[in-house]
PDB file of C-alpha atoms in Angstrom:
ATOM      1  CA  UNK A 243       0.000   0.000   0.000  1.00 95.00           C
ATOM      2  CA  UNK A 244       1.102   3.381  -0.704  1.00 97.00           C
ATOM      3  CA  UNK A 245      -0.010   7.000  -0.979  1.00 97.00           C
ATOM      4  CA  UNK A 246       1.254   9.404  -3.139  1.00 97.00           C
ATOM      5  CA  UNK A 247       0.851  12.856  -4.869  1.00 96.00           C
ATOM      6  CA  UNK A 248       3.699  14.551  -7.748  1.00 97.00           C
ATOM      7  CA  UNK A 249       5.808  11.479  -6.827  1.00 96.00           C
ATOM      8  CA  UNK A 250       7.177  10.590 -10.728  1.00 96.00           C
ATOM      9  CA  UNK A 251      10.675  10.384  -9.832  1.00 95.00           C
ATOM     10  CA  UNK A 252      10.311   7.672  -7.157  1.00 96.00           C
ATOM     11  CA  UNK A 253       6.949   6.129  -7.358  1.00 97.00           C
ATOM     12  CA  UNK A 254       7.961   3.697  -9.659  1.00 95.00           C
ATOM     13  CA  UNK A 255      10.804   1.872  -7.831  1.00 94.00           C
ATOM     14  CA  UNK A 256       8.637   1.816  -4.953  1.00 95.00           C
ATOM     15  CA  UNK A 257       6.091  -0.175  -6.815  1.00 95.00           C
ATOM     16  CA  UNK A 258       8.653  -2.786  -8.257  1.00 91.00           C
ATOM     17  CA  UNK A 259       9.499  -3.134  -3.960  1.00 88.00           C
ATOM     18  CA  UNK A 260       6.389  -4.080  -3.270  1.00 92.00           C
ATOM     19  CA  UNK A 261       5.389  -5.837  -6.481  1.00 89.00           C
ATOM     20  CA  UNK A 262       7.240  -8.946  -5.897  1.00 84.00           C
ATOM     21  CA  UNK A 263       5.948  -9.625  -2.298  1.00 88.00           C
ATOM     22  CA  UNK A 264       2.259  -8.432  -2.759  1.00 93.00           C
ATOM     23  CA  UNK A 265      -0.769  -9.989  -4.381  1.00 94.00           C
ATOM     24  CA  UNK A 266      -2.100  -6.112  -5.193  1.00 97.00           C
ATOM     25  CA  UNK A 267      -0.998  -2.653  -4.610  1.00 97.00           C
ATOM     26  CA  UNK A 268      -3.183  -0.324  -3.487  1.00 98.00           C
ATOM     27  CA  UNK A 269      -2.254   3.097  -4.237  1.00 98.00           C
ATOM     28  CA  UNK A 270      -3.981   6.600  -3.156  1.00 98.00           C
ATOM     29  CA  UNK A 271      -3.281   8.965  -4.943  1.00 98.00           C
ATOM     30  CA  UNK A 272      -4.234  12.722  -3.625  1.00 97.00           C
ATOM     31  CA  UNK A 273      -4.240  15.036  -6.800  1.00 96.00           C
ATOM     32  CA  UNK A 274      -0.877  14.161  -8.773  1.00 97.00           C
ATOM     33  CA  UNK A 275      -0.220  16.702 -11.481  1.00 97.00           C
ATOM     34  CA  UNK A 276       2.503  15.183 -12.802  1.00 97.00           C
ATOM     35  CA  UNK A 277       3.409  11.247 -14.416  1.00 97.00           C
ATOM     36  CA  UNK A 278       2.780   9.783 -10.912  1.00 98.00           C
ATOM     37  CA  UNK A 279      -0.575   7.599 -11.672  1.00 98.00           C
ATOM     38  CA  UNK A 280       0.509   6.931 -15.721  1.00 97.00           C
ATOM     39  CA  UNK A 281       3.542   5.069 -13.979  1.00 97.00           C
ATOM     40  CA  UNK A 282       1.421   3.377 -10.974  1.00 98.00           C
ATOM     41  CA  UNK A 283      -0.987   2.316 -14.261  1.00 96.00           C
ATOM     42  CA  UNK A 284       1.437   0.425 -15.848  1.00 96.00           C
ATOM     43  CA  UNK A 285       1.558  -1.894 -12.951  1.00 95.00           C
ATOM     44  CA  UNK A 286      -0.392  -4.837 -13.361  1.00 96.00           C
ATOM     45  CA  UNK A 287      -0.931  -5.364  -9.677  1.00 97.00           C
ATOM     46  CA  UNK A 288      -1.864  -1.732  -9.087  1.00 98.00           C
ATOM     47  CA  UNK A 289      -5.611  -0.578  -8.050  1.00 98.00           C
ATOM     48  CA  UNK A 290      -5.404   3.136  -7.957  1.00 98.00           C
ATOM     49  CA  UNK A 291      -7.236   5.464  -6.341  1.00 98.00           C
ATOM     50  CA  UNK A 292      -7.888   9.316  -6.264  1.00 97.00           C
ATOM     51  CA  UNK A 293      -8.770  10.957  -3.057  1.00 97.00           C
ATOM     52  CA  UNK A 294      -7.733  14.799  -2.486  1.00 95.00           C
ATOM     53  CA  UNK A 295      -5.545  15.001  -0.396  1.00 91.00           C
ATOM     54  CA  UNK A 296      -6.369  16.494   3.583  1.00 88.00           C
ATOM     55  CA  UNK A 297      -4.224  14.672   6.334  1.00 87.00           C
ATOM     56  CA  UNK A 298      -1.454  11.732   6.046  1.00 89.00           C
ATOM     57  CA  UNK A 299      -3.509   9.627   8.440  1.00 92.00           C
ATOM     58  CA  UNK A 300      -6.761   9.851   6.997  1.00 94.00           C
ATOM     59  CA  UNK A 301      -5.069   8.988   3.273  1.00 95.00           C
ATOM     60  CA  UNK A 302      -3.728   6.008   4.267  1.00 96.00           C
ATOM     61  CA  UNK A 303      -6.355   4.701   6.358  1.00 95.00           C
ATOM     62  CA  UNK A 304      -8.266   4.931   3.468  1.00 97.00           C
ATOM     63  CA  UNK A 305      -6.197   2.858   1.496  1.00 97.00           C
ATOM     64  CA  UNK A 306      -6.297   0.418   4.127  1.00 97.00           C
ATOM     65  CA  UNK A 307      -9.980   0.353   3.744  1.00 97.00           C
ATOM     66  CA  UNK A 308      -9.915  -0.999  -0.111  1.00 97.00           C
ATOM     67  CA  UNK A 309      -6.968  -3.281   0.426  1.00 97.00           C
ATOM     68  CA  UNK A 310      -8.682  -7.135   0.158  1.00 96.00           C
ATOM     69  CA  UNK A 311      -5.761  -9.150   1.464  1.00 95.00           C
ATOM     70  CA  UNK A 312      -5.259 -10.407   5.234  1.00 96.00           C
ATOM     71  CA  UNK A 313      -2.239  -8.324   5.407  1.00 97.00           C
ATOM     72  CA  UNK A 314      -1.328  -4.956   4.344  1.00 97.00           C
ATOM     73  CA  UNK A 315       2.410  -3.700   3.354  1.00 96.00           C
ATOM     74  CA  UNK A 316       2.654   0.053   4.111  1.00 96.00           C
ATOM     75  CA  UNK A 317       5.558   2.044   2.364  1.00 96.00           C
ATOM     76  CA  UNK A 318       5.940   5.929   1.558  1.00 96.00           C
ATOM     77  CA  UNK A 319       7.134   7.152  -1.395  1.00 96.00           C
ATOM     78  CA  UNK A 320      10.907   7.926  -0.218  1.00 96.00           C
ATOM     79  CA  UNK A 321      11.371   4.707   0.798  1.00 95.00           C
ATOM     80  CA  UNK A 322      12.280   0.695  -0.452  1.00 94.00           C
ATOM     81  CA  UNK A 323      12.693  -2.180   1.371  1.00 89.00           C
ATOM     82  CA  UNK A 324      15.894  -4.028   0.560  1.00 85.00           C
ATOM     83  CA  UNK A 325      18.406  -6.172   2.044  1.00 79.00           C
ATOM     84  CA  UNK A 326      18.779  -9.265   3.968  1.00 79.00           C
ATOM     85  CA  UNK A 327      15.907 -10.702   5.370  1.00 82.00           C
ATOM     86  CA  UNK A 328      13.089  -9.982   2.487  1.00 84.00           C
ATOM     87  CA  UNK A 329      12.666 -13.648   1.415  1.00 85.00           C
ATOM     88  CA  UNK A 330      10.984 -14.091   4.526  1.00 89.00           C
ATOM     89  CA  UNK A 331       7.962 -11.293   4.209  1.00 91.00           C
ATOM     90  CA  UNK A 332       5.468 -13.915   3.080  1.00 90.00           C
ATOM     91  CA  UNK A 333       6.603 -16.706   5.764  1.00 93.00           C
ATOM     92  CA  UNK A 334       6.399 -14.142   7.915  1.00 95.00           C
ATOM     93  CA  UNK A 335       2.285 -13.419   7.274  1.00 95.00           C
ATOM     94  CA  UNK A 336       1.603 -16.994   7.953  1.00 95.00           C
ATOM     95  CA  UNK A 337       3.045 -17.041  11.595  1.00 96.00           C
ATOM     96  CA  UNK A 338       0.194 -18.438  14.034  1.00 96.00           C
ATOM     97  CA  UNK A 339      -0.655 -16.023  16.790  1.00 95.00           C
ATOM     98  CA  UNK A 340       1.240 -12.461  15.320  1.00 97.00           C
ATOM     99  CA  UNK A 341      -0.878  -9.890  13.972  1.00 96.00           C
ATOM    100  CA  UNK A 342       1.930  -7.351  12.990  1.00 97.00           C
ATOM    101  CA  UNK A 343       5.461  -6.748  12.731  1.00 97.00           C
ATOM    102  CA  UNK A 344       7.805  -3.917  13.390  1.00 96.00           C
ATOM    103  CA  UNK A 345      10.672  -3.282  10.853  1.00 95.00           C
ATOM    104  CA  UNK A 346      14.093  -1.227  11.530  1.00 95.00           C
ATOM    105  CA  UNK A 347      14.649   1.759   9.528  1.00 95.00           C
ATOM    106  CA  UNK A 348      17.947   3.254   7.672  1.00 95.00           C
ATOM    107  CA  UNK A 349      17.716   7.604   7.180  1.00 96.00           C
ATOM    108  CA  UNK A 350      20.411   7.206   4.692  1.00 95.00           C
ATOM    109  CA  UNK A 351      22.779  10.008   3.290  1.00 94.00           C
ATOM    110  CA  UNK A 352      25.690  10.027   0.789  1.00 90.00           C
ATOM    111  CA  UNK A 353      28.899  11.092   1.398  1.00 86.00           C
ATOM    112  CA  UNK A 354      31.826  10.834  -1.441  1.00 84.00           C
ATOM    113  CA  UNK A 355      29.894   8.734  -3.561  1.00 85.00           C
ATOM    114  CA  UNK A 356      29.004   6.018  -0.780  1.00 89.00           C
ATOM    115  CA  UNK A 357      25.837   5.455   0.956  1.00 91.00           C
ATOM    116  CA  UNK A 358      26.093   5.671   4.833  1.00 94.00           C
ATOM    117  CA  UNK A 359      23.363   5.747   7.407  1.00 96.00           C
ATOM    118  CA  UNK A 360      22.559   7.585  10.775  1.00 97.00           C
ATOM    119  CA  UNK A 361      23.343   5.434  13.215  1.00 96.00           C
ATOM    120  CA  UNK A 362      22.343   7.615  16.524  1.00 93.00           C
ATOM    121  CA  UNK A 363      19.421   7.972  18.390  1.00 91.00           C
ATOM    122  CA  UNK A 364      16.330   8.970  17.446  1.00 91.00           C
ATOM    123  CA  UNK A 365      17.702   7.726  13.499  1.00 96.00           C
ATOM    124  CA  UNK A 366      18.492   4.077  14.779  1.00 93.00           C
ATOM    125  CA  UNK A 367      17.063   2.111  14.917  1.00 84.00           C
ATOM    126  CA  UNK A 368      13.931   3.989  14.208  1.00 92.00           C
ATOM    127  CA  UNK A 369      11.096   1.419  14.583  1.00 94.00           C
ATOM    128  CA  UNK A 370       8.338   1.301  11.744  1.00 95.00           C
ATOM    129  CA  UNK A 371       5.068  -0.797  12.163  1.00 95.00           C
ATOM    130  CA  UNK A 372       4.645  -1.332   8.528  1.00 96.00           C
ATOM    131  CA  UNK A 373       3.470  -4.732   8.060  1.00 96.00           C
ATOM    132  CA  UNK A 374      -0.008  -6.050   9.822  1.00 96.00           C
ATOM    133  CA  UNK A 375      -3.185  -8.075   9.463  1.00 97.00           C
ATOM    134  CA  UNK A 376      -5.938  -6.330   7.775  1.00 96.00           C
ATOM    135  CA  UNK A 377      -8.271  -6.012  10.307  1.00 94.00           C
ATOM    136  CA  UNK A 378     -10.332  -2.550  11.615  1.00 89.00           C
ATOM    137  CA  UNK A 379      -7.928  -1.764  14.787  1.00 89.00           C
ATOM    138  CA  UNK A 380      -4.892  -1.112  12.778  1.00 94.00           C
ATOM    139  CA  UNK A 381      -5.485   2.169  11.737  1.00 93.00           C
ATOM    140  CA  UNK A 382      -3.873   5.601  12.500  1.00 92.00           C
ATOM    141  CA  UNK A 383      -5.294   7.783  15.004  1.00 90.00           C
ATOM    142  CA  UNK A 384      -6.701  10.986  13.310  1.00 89.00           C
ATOM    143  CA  UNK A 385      -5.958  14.593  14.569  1.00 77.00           C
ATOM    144  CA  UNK A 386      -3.744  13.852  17.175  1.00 69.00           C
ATOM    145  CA  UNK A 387      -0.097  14.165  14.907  1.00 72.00           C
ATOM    146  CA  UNK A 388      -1.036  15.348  11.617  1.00 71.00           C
ATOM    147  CA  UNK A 389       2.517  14.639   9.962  1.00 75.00           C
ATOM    148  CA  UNK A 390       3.879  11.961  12.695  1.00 79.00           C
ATOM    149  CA  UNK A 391       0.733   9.911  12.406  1.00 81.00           C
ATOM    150  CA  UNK A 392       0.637   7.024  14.938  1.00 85.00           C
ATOM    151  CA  UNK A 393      -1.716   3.960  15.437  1.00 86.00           C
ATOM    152  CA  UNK A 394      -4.962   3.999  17.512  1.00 81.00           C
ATOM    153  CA  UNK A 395      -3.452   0.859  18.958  1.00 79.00           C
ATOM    154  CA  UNK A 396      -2.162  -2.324  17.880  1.00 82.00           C
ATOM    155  CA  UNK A 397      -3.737  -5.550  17.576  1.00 84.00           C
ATOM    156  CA  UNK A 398      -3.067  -8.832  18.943  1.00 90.00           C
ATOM    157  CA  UNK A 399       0.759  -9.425  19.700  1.00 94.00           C
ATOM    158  CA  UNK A 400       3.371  -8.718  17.239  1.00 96.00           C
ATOM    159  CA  UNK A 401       6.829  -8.720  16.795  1.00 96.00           C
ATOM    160  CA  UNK A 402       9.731  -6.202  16.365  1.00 96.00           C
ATOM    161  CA  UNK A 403      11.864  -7.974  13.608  1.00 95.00           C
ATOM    162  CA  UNK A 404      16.002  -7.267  12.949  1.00 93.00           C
ATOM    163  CA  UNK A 405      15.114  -7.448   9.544  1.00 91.00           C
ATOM    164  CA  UNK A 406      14.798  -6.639   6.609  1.00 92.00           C
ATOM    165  CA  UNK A 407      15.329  -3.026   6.975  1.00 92.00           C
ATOM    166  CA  UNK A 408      13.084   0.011   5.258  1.00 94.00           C
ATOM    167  CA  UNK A 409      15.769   2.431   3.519  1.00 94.00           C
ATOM    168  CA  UNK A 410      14.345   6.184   4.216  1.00 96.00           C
ATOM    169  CA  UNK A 411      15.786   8.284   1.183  1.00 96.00           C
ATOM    170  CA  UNK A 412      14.127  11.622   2.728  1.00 95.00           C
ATOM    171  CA  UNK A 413      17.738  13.070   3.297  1.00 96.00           C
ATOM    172  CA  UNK A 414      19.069  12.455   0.134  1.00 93.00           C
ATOM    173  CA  UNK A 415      15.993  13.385  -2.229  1.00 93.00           C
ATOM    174  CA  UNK A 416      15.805  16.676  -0.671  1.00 94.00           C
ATOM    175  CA  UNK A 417      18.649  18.928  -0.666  1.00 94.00           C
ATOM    176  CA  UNK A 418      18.791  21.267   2.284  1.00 95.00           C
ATOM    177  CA  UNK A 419      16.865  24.361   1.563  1.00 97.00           C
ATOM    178  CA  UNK A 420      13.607  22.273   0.778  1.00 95.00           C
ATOM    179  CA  UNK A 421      14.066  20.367   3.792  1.00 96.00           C
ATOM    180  CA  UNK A 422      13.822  23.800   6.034  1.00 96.00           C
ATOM    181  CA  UNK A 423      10.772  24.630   4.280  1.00 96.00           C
ATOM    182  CA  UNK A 424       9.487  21.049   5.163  1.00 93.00           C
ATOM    183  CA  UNK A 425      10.566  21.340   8.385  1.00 94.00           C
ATOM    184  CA  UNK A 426       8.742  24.937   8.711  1.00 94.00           C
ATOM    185  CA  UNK A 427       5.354  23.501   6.934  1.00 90.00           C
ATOM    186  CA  UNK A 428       5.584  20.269   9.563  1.00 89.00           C
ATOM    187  CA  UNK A 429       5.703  22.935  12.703  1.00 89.00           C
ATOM    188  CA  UNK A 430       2.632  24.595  11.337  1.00 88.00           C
ATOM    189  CA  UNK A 431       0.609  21.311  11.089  1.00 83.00           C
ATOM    190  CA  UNK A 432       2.164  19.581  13.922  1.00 82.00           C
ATOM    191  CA  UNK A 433       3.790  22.103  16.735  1.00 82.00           C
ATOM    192  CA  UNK A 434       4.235  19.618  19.211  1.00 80.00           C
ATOM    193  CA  UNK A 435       6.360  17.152  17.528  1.00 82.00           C
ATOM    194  CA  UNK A 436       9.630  19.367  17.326  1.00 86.00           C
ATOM    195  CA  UNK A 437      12.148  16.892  17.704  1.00 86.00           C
ATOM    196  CA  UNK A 438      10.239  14.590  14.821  1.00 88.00           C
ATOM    197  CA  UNK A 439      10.226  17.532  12.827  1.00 89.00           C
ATOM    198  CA  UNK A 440      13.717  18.631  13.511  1.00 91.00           C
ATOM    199  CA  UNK A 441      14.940  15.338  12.171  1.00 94.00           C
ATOM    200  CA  UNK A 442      15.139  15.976   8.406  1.00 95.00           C
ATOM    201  CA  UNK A 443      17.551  19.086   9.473  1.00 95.00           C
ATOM    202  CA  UNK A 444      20.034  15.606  10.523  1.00 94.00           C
ATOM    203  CA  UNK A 445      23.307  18.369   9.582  1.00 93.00           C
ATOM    204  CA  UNK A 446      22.661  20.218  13.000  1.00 93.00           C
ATOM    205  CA  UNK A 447      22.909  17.056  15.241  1.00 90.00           C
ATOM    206  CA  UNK A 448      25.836  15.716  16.485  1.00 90.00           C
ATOM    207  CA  UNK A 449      25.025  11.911  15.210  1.00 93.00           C
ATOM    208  CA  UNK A 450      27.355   9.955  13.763  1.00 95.00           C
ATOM    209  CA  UNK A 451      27.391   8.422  10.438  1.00 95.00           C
ATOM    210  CA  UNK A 452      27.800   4.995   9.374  1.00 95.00           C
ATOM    211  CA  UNK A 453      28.808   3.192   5.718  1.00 93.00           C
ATOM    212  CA  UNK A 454      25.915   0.723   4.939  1.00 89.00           C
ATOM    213  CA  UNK A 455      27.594  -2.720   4.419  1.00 85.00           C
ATOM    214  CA  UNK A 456      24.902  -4.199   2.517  1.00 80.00           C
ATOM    215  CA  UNK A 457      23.787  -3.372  -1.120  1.00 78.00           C
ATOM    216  CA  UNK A 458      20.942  -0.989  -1.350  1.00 78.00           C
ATOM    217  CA  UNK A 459      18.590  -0.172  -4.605  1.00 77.00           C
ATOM    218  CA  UNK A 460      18.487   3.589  -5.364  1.00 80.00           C
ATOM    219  CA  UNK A 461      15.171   5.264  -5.414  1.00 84.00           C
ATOM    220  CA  UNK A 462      16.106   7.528  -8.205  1.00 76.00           C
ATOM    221  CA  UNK A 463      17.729   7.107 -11.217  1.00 62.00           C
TER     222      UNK A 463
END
């Protein structure tokens, strides 16, 4: 599953990192004026849906709502999964007893031509509930965090998993100018979440960087 709006330059990796693991992709789309839903189109898996656009967690918990399988696969448009581990994403669904899985997240950056991730706190390992049974109580909670949505609550037990890891591209898409004005448009709609917000600014931190070991796909071409 995946939401998007004037997302040409990345949407269609992201589709090819879910096609192989899903049985359909349900995409959202909230008012793309650019290639975004000719490329999700070309996907035979796709089902694509327009819905203008209001609040993150409304948009995807509308997507949720049209997705038929028992489990749902959430990504966002600056982000793959890749790496060890993703062989096991459909052994993983049929698991007796665990309703939804945690995965560990990479905010990558590149530095002289090699990728490297954040490895400090709050970058690593930033925890992302991203893959859970389709049923009504996984859903965000609306109004609370606009931007930094959250779930109402989870249900049944789950599991935090080592990986595979979801490769957050935010960083590197964005130079650092845009990311101000992202940073300034996320205090607007969500004041209270500073130090979420402040995280795309990653230059002003003292956190330390680490070369990723393991072979990555790039988002863009």
């Amino acid at each position: 599953m995946v939401v998007c709006q004037d997302n040409e330059s990345t949407i269609g990796p992201v589709m090819d990192s879910l096609d192989a693991y899903c049985d359909e992709i349900v995409v959202v789309d909230g008012g793309s004026r650019d290639r975004t839903t000719e490329i999700v189109s070309r996907h035979d898996k796709a089902r694509l849906f327009e819905r203008s656009f209001d609040d993150h967690a409304r948009q995807k918990n509308f997507a949720f709502d049209q997705a038929h399988g028992d489990w749902i696969l959430v990504l966002d448009t600056d982000e793959l999964l890749g790496g060890r581990g993703l062989e096991r994403l459909r052994w993983l669904t049929h698991v007796p007893g665990v309703h939804w899985y945690s995965f560990p997240r990479y905010w990558v950056v590149e530095r002289e031509g090699r990728i490297h991730y954040l490895a400090g706190k709050p970058y690593y390992r930033d925890r992302q509930l991203r893959l859970f049974r389709n049923e009504s109580g996984h859903r965000y909670k609306v109004g609370a965090h606009p931007v930094h949505h959250q779930f109402e609550h989870k249900t049944g037990m789950g599991r935090p998993l080592r990986r595979p890891h979801i490769f957050h591209y935010a960083l590197m898409l964005d130079d650092r100018a845009r990311r101000e004005e992202k940073v300034e448009r996320y205090r607007l709609l969500d004041p209270g979440d500073e130090r979420l917000n402040r995280m795309y600014l990653w230059e002003d931190q003292a956190v330390p960087m680490l070369p990723l070991e393991e072979k990555i796909p790039r988002i863009t071409p």
